Phi, psi and omega in degrees: 000329179298328180296319180293316177299319178297319178296320178294323177296316178298318179299315180297325179277004180058037176257151178294139178268098179223173184301317183298313181292321178296319179298320179297314181296313183293321179289333180291337178259006178082016180273148178284141181264126183227192186289348181296335183298316180299316180295319180295313180300317180295320182286336179272355180300119177080006180268133174277102187295322179301315178294320180297320179292317178299317179297319180295321180292316180295318180296321181288330183277338183285136177291147184270098170063026177073020181294335179297320180296319179296319180294320179295317181297317179296320179296320178295318179297318179297319180294317180293325179294318178296321179296319178297316180296321180293318180290326177294322179294321179291322180292331178292330179288326186252007180184000000 
C-alpha cells in the first residue's frame, strides 16, 4: 500500500511516476523497496490518476442499491412495534 501512496505523492508533486522516483520516496521513509514497484508503474501506464481518484470518491459516496431506505423502514417498523408492545403492557396494568 505504501507504493500506491508514494505514487500519489509523486503525482501530486507533478513528478513522473517511475521506478527510480518511487524507490527514492520509499527509501526516504525507511520502507523496503520490492518487486511491487515494477508492477505498479506498469499498471499506472496511461492511467489518468485524477479521473481515477474522482471515480473512486464518487463510487464511495454513492449509496449501494437503496439499502439505506430499507434500513430506515425497518427501524421505523421496529419503533412502532415497540410502541404497540409498550401500550399493550400498560393496558394490562389498568384494565
